[in-house]
Amino acid sequence: MKMAFILFDGLTFLDFAGFYDVVNRLNGYEQTKGTTWDTCAMTDQVTDESGLTLKVDRVKPDLAEYDLLFIPGGMGTRKLRYDEAFVGWLRQAEPIPVKVSVCTGSLLLGAAGFLTGKRATTHPYAYDLLEPYVAEVVPKRIVKDGQVITAGGVATSIDLGVYIVGLLAGQDAAAHVKMQIDYPYDVQGVDEG
């Protein structure tokens, strides 16, 4: 499994870090040993909403070479969904088997056409922004429609990471990760259509 974490100026850091901290543990399980990931962006570094600068592994790689695409949210998504160069780059991900977003990252999945005819979710304050891209906005924390998985607001990134570990490495692995990170919550509000 090879994952692409899409980063951009104006991302919400917890959207990225919550998911990353959970899924980077996949190499500890037999089913998912050998999992790799790259942070990918249009530039060699990005700055989050609060001014934290992040160095990027790969600048504009061919996204078709990955198995899982992850897009966090943040205020930067509001403008990026209209940025033809960025959206065109995302469209390279068409053949990627699993596409995942948290928070308003779903707006970018939608702008790239990956949510057409699908049910999806986003941050509760952005349901209206998601409506033009989907068949139905589902007010749940995690929505799986085929191989596209969208998640709600910021802290949902941790739930989403646990959910993905469960899908890829099994529920025992997901339970083990929850113990490792001392995460006492069960994933709630999952819609698997």
PDB file of C-alpha atoms in Angstrom:
ATOM      1  CA  MET A   1       0.000   0.000   0.000  1.00  0.00           C
ATOM      2  CA  LYS A   2       1.371   3.351  -1.075  1.00  0.00           C
ATOM      3  CA  MET A   3      -0.381   6.464   0.264  1.00  0.00           C
ATOM      4  CA  ALA A   4      -0.355  10.054  -0.957  1.00  0.00           C
ATOM      5  CA  PHE A   5      -1.086  12.704   1.662  1.00  0.00           C
ATOM      6  CA  ILE A   6      -2.084  15.872  -0.190  1.00  0.00           C
ATOM      7  CA  LEU A   7      -0.939  19.066   1.537  1.00  0.00           C
ATOM      8  CA  PHE A   8      -1.646  22.702   0.622  1.00  0.00           C
ATOM      9  CA  ASP A   9      -1.455  26.192   2.042  1.00  0.00           C
ATOM     10  CA  GLY A  10      -4.258  26.824   4.506  1.00  0.00           C
ATOM     11  CA  LEU A  11      -4.756  23.225   5.609  1.00  0.00           C
ATOM     12  CA  THR A  12      -5.896  22.458   9.153  1.00  0.00           C
ATOM     13  CA  PHE A  13      -2.931  20.704  10.768  1.00  0.00           C
ATOM     14  CA  LEU A  14      -5.007  18.396  12.990  1.00  0.00           C
ATOM     15  CA  ASP A  15      -6.881  17.158   9.916  1.00  0.00           C
ATOM     16  CA  PHE A  16      -3.557  15.864   8.604  1.00  0.00           C
ATOM     17  CA  ALA A  17      -1.775  14.962  11.848  1.00  0.00           C
ATOM     18  CA  GLY A  18      -4.699  13.084  13.404  1.00  0.00           C
ATOM     19  CA  PHE A  19      -4.999  10.782  10.394  1.00  0.00           C
ATOM     20  CA  TYR A  20      -1.247  10.471   9.838  1.00  0.00           C
ATOM     21  CA  ASP A  21      -0.435   9.566  13.445  1.00  0.00           C
ATOM     22  CA  VAL A  22      -2.910   6.685  13.322  1.00  0.00           C
ATOM     23  CA  VAL A  23      -2.226   5.232   9.858  1.00  0.00           C
ATOM     24  CA  ASN A  24       1.564   5.439  10.138  1.00  0.00           C
ATOM     25  CA  ARG A  25       1.205   2.485  12.526  1.00  0.00           C
ATOM     26  CA  LEU A  26       0.056   0.187   9.698  1.00  0.00           C
ATOM     27  CA  ASN A  27       3.582  -1.196   9.284  1.00  0.00           C
ATOM     28  CA  GLY A  28       3.231  -2.857  12.683  1.00  0.00           C
ATOM     29  CA  TYR A  29       0.696  -5.375  11.363  1.00  0.00           C
ATOM     30  CA  GLU A  30       1.325  -8.365   9.129  1.00  0.00           C
ATOM     31  CA  GLN A  31      -1.524  -7.502   6.734  1.00  0.00           C
ATOM     32  CA  THR A  32      -0.146  -4.030   6.028  1.00  0.00           C
ATOM     33  CA  LYS A  33       3.641  -4.362   6.427  1.00  0.00           C
ATOM     34  CA  GLY A  34       5.454  -2.400   3.753  1.00  0.00           C
ATOM     35  CA  THR A  35       2.941   0.465   3.697  1.00  0.00           C
ATOM     36  CA  THR A  36       4.611   3.673   2.525  1.00  0.00           C
ATOM     37  CA  TRP A  37       3.470   7.264   2.227  1.00  0.00           C
ATOM     38  CA  ASP A  38       4.523  10.578   0.799  1.00  0.00           C
ATOM     39  CA  THR A  39       3.427  14.082   1.606  1.00  0.00           C
ATOM     40  CA  CYS A  40       2.624  15.650  -1.752  1.00  0.00           C
ATOM     41  CA  ALA A  41       1.935  19.236  -2.765  1.00  0.00           C
ATOM     42  CA  MET A  42       2.259  21.732  -5.596  1.00  0.00           C
ATOM     43  CA  THR A  43       5.273  23.307  -3.832  1.00  0.00           C
ATOM     44  CA  ASP A  44       8.117  21.994  -1.646  1.00  0.00           C
ATOM     45  CA  GLN A  45       6.589  23.406   1.524  1.00  0.00           C
ATOM     46  CA  VAL A  46       3.163  24.511   2.706  1.00  0.00           C
ATOM     47  CA  THR A  47       1.883  26.597   5.592  1.00  0.00           C
ATOM     48  CA  ASP A  48      -1.129  25.608   7.649  1.00  0.00           C
ATOM     49  CA  GLU A  49      -3.918  27.988   8.765  1.00  0.00           C
ATOM     50  CA  SER A  50      -1.927  29.026  11.847  1.00  0.00           C
ATOM     51  CA  GLY A  51       1.406  29.630  10.138  1.00  0.00           C
ATOM     52  CA  LEU A  52       3.128  26.271  10.780  1.00  0.00           C
ATOM     53  CA  THR A  53       5.377  25.423   7.829  1.00  0.00           C
ATOM     54  CA  LEU A  54       5.603  21.819   6.635  1.00  0.00           C
ATOM     55  CA  LYS A  55       8.255  20.421   4.295  1.00  0.00           C
ATOM     56  CA  VAL A  56       6.839  18.207   1.551  1.00  0.00           C
ATOM     57  CA  ASP A  57       8.301  14.890   0.338  1.00  0.00           C
ATOM     58  CA  ARG A  58       7.265  15.191  -3.315  1.00  0.00           C
ATOM     59  CA  VAL A  59       6.248  18.113  -5.496  1.00  0.00           C
ATOM     60  CA  LYS A  60       3.477  17.331  -7.996  1.00  0.00           C
ATOM     61  CA  PRO A  61       4.133  13.597  -8.340  1.00  0.00           C
ATOM     62  CA  ASP A  62       2.000  11.497 -10.662  1.00  0.00           C
ATOM     63  CA  LEU A  63      -0.823  10.635  -8.275  1.00  0.00           C
ATOM     64  CA  ALA A  64      -1.825   7.590 -10.327  1.00  0.00           C
ATOM     65  CA  GLU A  65       1.116   5.693  -8.791  1.00  0.00           C
ATOM     66  CA  TYR A  66      -0.553   5.565  -5.342  1.00  0.00           C
ATOM     67  CA  ASP A  67      -3.075   3.170  -3.794  1.00  0.00           C
ATOM     68  CA  LEU A  68      -4.693   5.573  -1.334  1.00  0.00           C
ATOM     69  CA  LEU A  69      -5.217   9.325  -1.614  1.00  0.00           C
ATOM     70  CA  PHE A  70      -5.819  11.357   1.552  1.00  0.00           C
ATOM     71  CA  ILE A  71      -6.898  15.003   1.528  1.00  0.00           C
ATOM     72  CA  PRO A  72      -7.240  17.023   4.742  1.00  0.00           C
ATOM     73  CA  GLY A  73      -9.413  20.115   5.036  1.00  0.00           C
ATOM     74  CA  GLY A  74      -8.865  23.692   6.060  1.00  0.00           C
ATOM     75  CA  MET A  75      -9.777  27.178   4.936  1.00  0.00           C
ATOM     76  CA  GLY A  76      -7.404  26.782   1.971  1.00  0.00           C
ATOM     77  CA  THR A  77      -9.891  24.385   0.337  1.00  0.00           C
ATOM     78  CA  ARG A  78     -12.350  27.211  -0.296  1.00  0.00           C
ATOM     79  CA  LYS A  79     -10.110  28.777  -2.971  1.00  0.00           C
ATOM     80  CA  LEU A  80      -8.287  25.642  -4.116  1.00  0.00           C
ATOM     81  CA  ARG A  81     -11.462  24.007  -5.380  1.00  0.00           C
ATOM     82  CA  TYR A  82     -11.443  26.655  -8.121  1.00  0.00           C
ATOM     83  CA  ASP A  83      -7.701  26.397  -8.875  1.00  0.00           C
ATOM     84  CA  GLU A  84      -7.508  24.611 -12.227  1.00  0.00           C
ATOM     85  CA  ALA A  85      -3.838  23.643 -11.870  1.00  0.00           C
ATOM     86  CA  PHE A  86      -4.411  22.070  -8.445  1.00  0.00           C
ATOM     87  CA  VAL A  87      -7.684  20.342  -9.374  1.00  0.00           C
ATOM     88  CA  GLY A  88      -6.138  19.102 -12.619  1.00  0.00           C
ATOM     89  CA  TRP A  89      -3.283  17.574 -10.623  1.00  0.00           C
ATOM     90  CA  LEU A  90      -5.795  15.875  -8.286  1.00  0.00           C
ATOM     91  CA  ARG A  91      -7.599  14.381 -11.284  1.00  0.00           C
ATOM     92  CA  GLN A  92      -4.496  12.245 -11.903  1.00  0.00           C
ATOM     93  CA  ALA A  93      -5.758  10.251  -8.904  1.00  0.00           C
ATOM     94  CA  GLU A  94      -8.678   8.851 -10.912  1.00  0.00           C
ATOM     95  CA  PRO A  95      -7.254   5.279 -10.952  1.00  0.00           C
ATOM     96  CA  ILE A  96      -6.361   5.276  -7.233  1.00  0.00           C
ATOM     97  CA  PRO A  97      -8.444   2.535  -5.598  1.00  0.00           C
ATOM     98  CA  VAL A  98      -9.187   4.342  -2.306  1.00  0.00           C
ATOM     99  CA  LYS A  99      -9.845   8.081  -1.983  1.00  0.00           C
ATOM    100  CA  VAL A 100     -10.181   9.531   1.515  1.00  0.00           C
ATOM    101  CA  SER A 101     -10.830  13.006   2.906  1.00  0.00           C
ATOM    102  CA  VAL A 102     -11.509  14.632   6.230  1.00  0.00           C
ATOM    103  CA  CYS A 103     -13.306  17.897   6.873  1.00  0.00           C
ATOM    104  CA  THR A 104     -13.438  20.181   3.834  1.00  0.00           C
ATOM    105  CA  GLY A 105     -10.954  18.002   1.961  1.00  0.00           C
ATOM    106  CA  SER A 106     -14.157  16.563   0.501  1.00  0.00           C
ATOM    107  CA  LEU A 107     -14.639  19.839  -1.396  1.00  0.00           C
ATOM    108  CA  LEU A 108     -11.404  19.082  -3.249  1.00  0.00           C
ATOM    109  CA  LEU A 109     -12.481  15.489  -3.954  1.00  0.00           C
ATOM    110  CA  GLY A 110     -15.713  16.986  -5.284  1.00  0.00           C
ATOM    111  CA  ALA A 111     -13.989  19.613  -7.418  1.00  0.00           C
ATOM    112  CA  ALA A 112     -11.928  16.832  -9.014  1.00  0.00           C
ATOM    113  CA  GLY A 113     -15.132  14.940  -9.857  1.00  0.00           C
ATOM    114  CA  PHE A 114     -14.592  12.033  -7.472  1.00  0.00           C
ATOM    115  CA  LEU A 115     -17.856  12.590  -5.563  1.00  0.00           C
ATOM    116  CA  THR A 116     -20.222  12.803  -8.539  1.00  0.00           C
ATOM    117  CA  GLY A 117     -23.270  10.645  -7.812  1.00  0.00           C
ATOM    118  CA  LYS A 118     -21.928   9.726  -4.376  1.00  0.00           C
ATOM    119  CA  ARG A 119     -22.975  10.231  -0.781  1.00  0.00           C
ATOM    120  CA  ALA A 120     -20.414  12.113   1.305  1.00  0.00           C
ATOM    121  CA  THR A 121     -19.818  14.257   4.363  1.00  0.00           C
ATOM    122  CA  THR A 122     -17.647  17.144   5.509  1.00  0.00           C
ATOM    123  CA  HIS A 123     -17.365  19.549   8.424  1.00  0.00           C
ATOM    124  CA  PRO A 124     -20.923  20.305   9.641  1.00  0.00           C
ATOM    125  CA  TYR A 125     -20.402  24.023   8.921  1.00  0.00           C
ATOM    126  CA  ALA A 126     -19.634  23.222   5.269  1.00  0.00           C
ATOM    127  CA  TYR A 127     -22.505  20.918   4.271  1.00  0.00           C
ATOM    128  CA  ASP A 128     -23.872  23.628   1.956  1.00  0.00           C
ATOM    129  CA  LEU A 129     -20.492  23.943   0.203  1.00  0.00           C
ATOM    130  CA  LEU A 130     -20.423  20.176  -0.438  1.00  0.00           C
ATOM    131  CA  GLU A 131     -23.948  19.934  -1.872  1.00  0.00           C
ATOM    132  CA  PRO A 132     -23.058  20.890  -5.492  1.00  0.00           C
ATOM    133  CA  TYR A 133     -20.540  18.028  -5.729  1.00  0.00           C
ATOM    134  CA  VAL A 134     -22.557  15.066  -4.410  1.00  0.00           C
ATOM    135  CA  ALA A 135     -25.773  13.111  -4.795  1.00  0.00           C
ATOM    136  CA  GLU A 136     -26.399  13.475  -1.045  1.00  0.00           C
ATOM    137  CA  VAL A 137     -24.715  15.148   1.910  1.00  0.00           C
ATOM    138  CA  VAL A 138     -24.891  12.698   4.810  1.00  0.00           C
ATOM    139  CA  PRO A 139     -24.623  14.298   8.269  1.00  0.00           C
ATOM    140  CA  LYS A 140     -22.469  11.524   9.745  1.00  0.00           C
ATOM    141  CA  ARG A 141     -18.872  11.450  10.999  1.00  0.00           C
ATOM    142  CA  ILE A 142     -17.694   8.921   8.378  1.00  0.00           C
ATOM    143  CA  VAL A 143     -19.361   8.066   5.079  1.00  0.00           C
ATOM    144  CA  LYS A 144     -18.140   5.254   2.823  1.00  0.00           C
ATOM    145  CA  ASP A 145     -19.587   5.146  -0.684  1.00  0.00           C
ATOM    146  CA  GLY A 146     -17.769   2.478  -2.642  1.00  0.00           C
ATOM    147  CA  GLN A 147     -14.055   3.193  -2.377  1.00  0.00           C
ATOM    148  CA  VAL A 148     -14.524   6.858  -1.467  1.00  0.00           C
ATOM    149  CA  ILE A 149     -14.484   7.615   2.254  1.00  0.00           C
ATOM    150  CA  THR A 150     -15.226  11.085   3.597  1.00  0.00           C
ATOM    151  CA  ALA A 151     -15.157  12.221   7.208  1.00  0.00           C
ATOM    152  CA  GLY A 152     -16.533  15.151   9.185  1.00  0.00           C
ATOM    153  CA  GLY A 153     -14.775  17.933  11.038  1.00  0.00           C
ATOM    154  CA  VAL A 154     -11.245  18.234  12.332  1.00  0.00           C
ATOM    155  CA  ALA A 155     -11.063  15.743  15.252  1.00  0.00           C
ATOM    156  CA  THR A 156     -12.802  13.163  13.079  1.00  0.00           C
ATOM    157  CA  SER A 157      -9.380  12.691  11.453  1.00  0.00           C
ATOM    158  CA  ILE A 158      -8.436  10.373  14.341  1.00  0.00           C
ATOM    159  CA  ASP A 159     -11.660   8.360  13.982  1.00  0.00           C
ATOM    160  CA  LEU A 160     -11.020   8.156  10.245  1.00  0.00           C
ATOM    161  CA  GLY A 161      -7.490   6.871  10.820  1.00  0.00           C
ATOM    162  CA  VAL A 162      -8.782   4.160  13.174  1.00  0.00           C
ATOM    163  CA  TYR A 163     -11.482   3.272  10.624  1.00  0.00           C
ATOM    164  CA  ILE A 164      -8.910   2.933   7.818  1.00  0.00           C
ATOM    165  CA  VAL A 165      -6.635   0.779  10.011  1.00  0.00           C
ATOM    166  CA  GLY A 166      -9.639  -1.457  10.660  1.00  0.00           C
ATOM    167  CA  LEU A 167     -10.404  -1.724   6.924  1.00  0.00           C
ATOM    168  CA  LEU A 168      -6.811  -2.456   5.901  1.00  0.00           C
ATOM    169  CA  ALA A 169      -5.355  -4.387   8.860  1.00  0.00           C
ATOM    170  CA  GLY A 170      -8.460  -5.659  10.654  1.00  0.00           C
ATOM    171  CA  GLN A 171     -10.424  -4.742  13.747  1.00  0.00           C
ATOM    172  CA  ASP A 172      -7.868  -6.244  16.145  1.00  0.00           C
ATOM    173  CA  ALA A 173      -5.253  -3.872  14.714  1.00  0.00           C
ATOM    174  CA  ALA A 174      -7.665  -0.932  15.035  1.00  0.00           C
ATOM    175  CA  ALA A 175      -8.309  -1.827  18.691  1.00  0.00           C
ATOM    176  CA  HIS A 176      -4.567  -2.126  19.302  1.00  0.00           C
ATOM    177  CA  VAL A 177      -3.886   1.299  17.762  1.00  0.00           C
ATOM    178  CA  LYS A 178      -6.584   2.832  19.943  1.00  0.00           C
ATOM    179  CA  MET A 179      -4.784   1.428  22.988  1.00  0.00           C
ATOM    180  CA  GLN A 180      -1.410   2.705  21.722  1.00  0.00           C
ATOM    181  CA  ILE A 181      -2.690   6.261  21.363  1.00  0.00           C
ATOM    182  CA  ASP A 182      -4.856   6.037  24.510  1.00  0.00           C
ATOM    183  CA  TYR A 183      -7.958   6.823  22.466  1.00  0.00           C
ATOM    184  CA  PRO A 184     -11.012   5.835  24.519  1.00  0.00           C
ATOM    185  CA  TYR A 185     -13.677   6.622  21.916  1.00  0.00           C
ATOM    186  CA  ASP A 186     -15.512   4.279  19.573  1.00  0.00           C
ATOM    187  CA  VAL A 187     -15.996   5.466  16.032  1.00  0.00           C
ATOM    188  CA  GLN A 188     -19.587   6.660  15.861  1.00  0.00           C
ATOM    189  CA  GLY A 189     -21.801   7.870  13.076  1.00  0.00           C
ATOM    190  CA  VAL A 190     -20.463   5.622  10.295  1.00  0.00           C
ATOM    191  CA  ASP A 191     -22.551   5.310   7.138  1.00  0.00           C
ATOM    192  CA  GLU A 192     -21.352   2.552   4.813  1.00  0.00           C
ATOM    193  CA  GLY A 193     -24.194   3.044   2.351  1.00  0.00           C
TER     194      GLY A 193
END
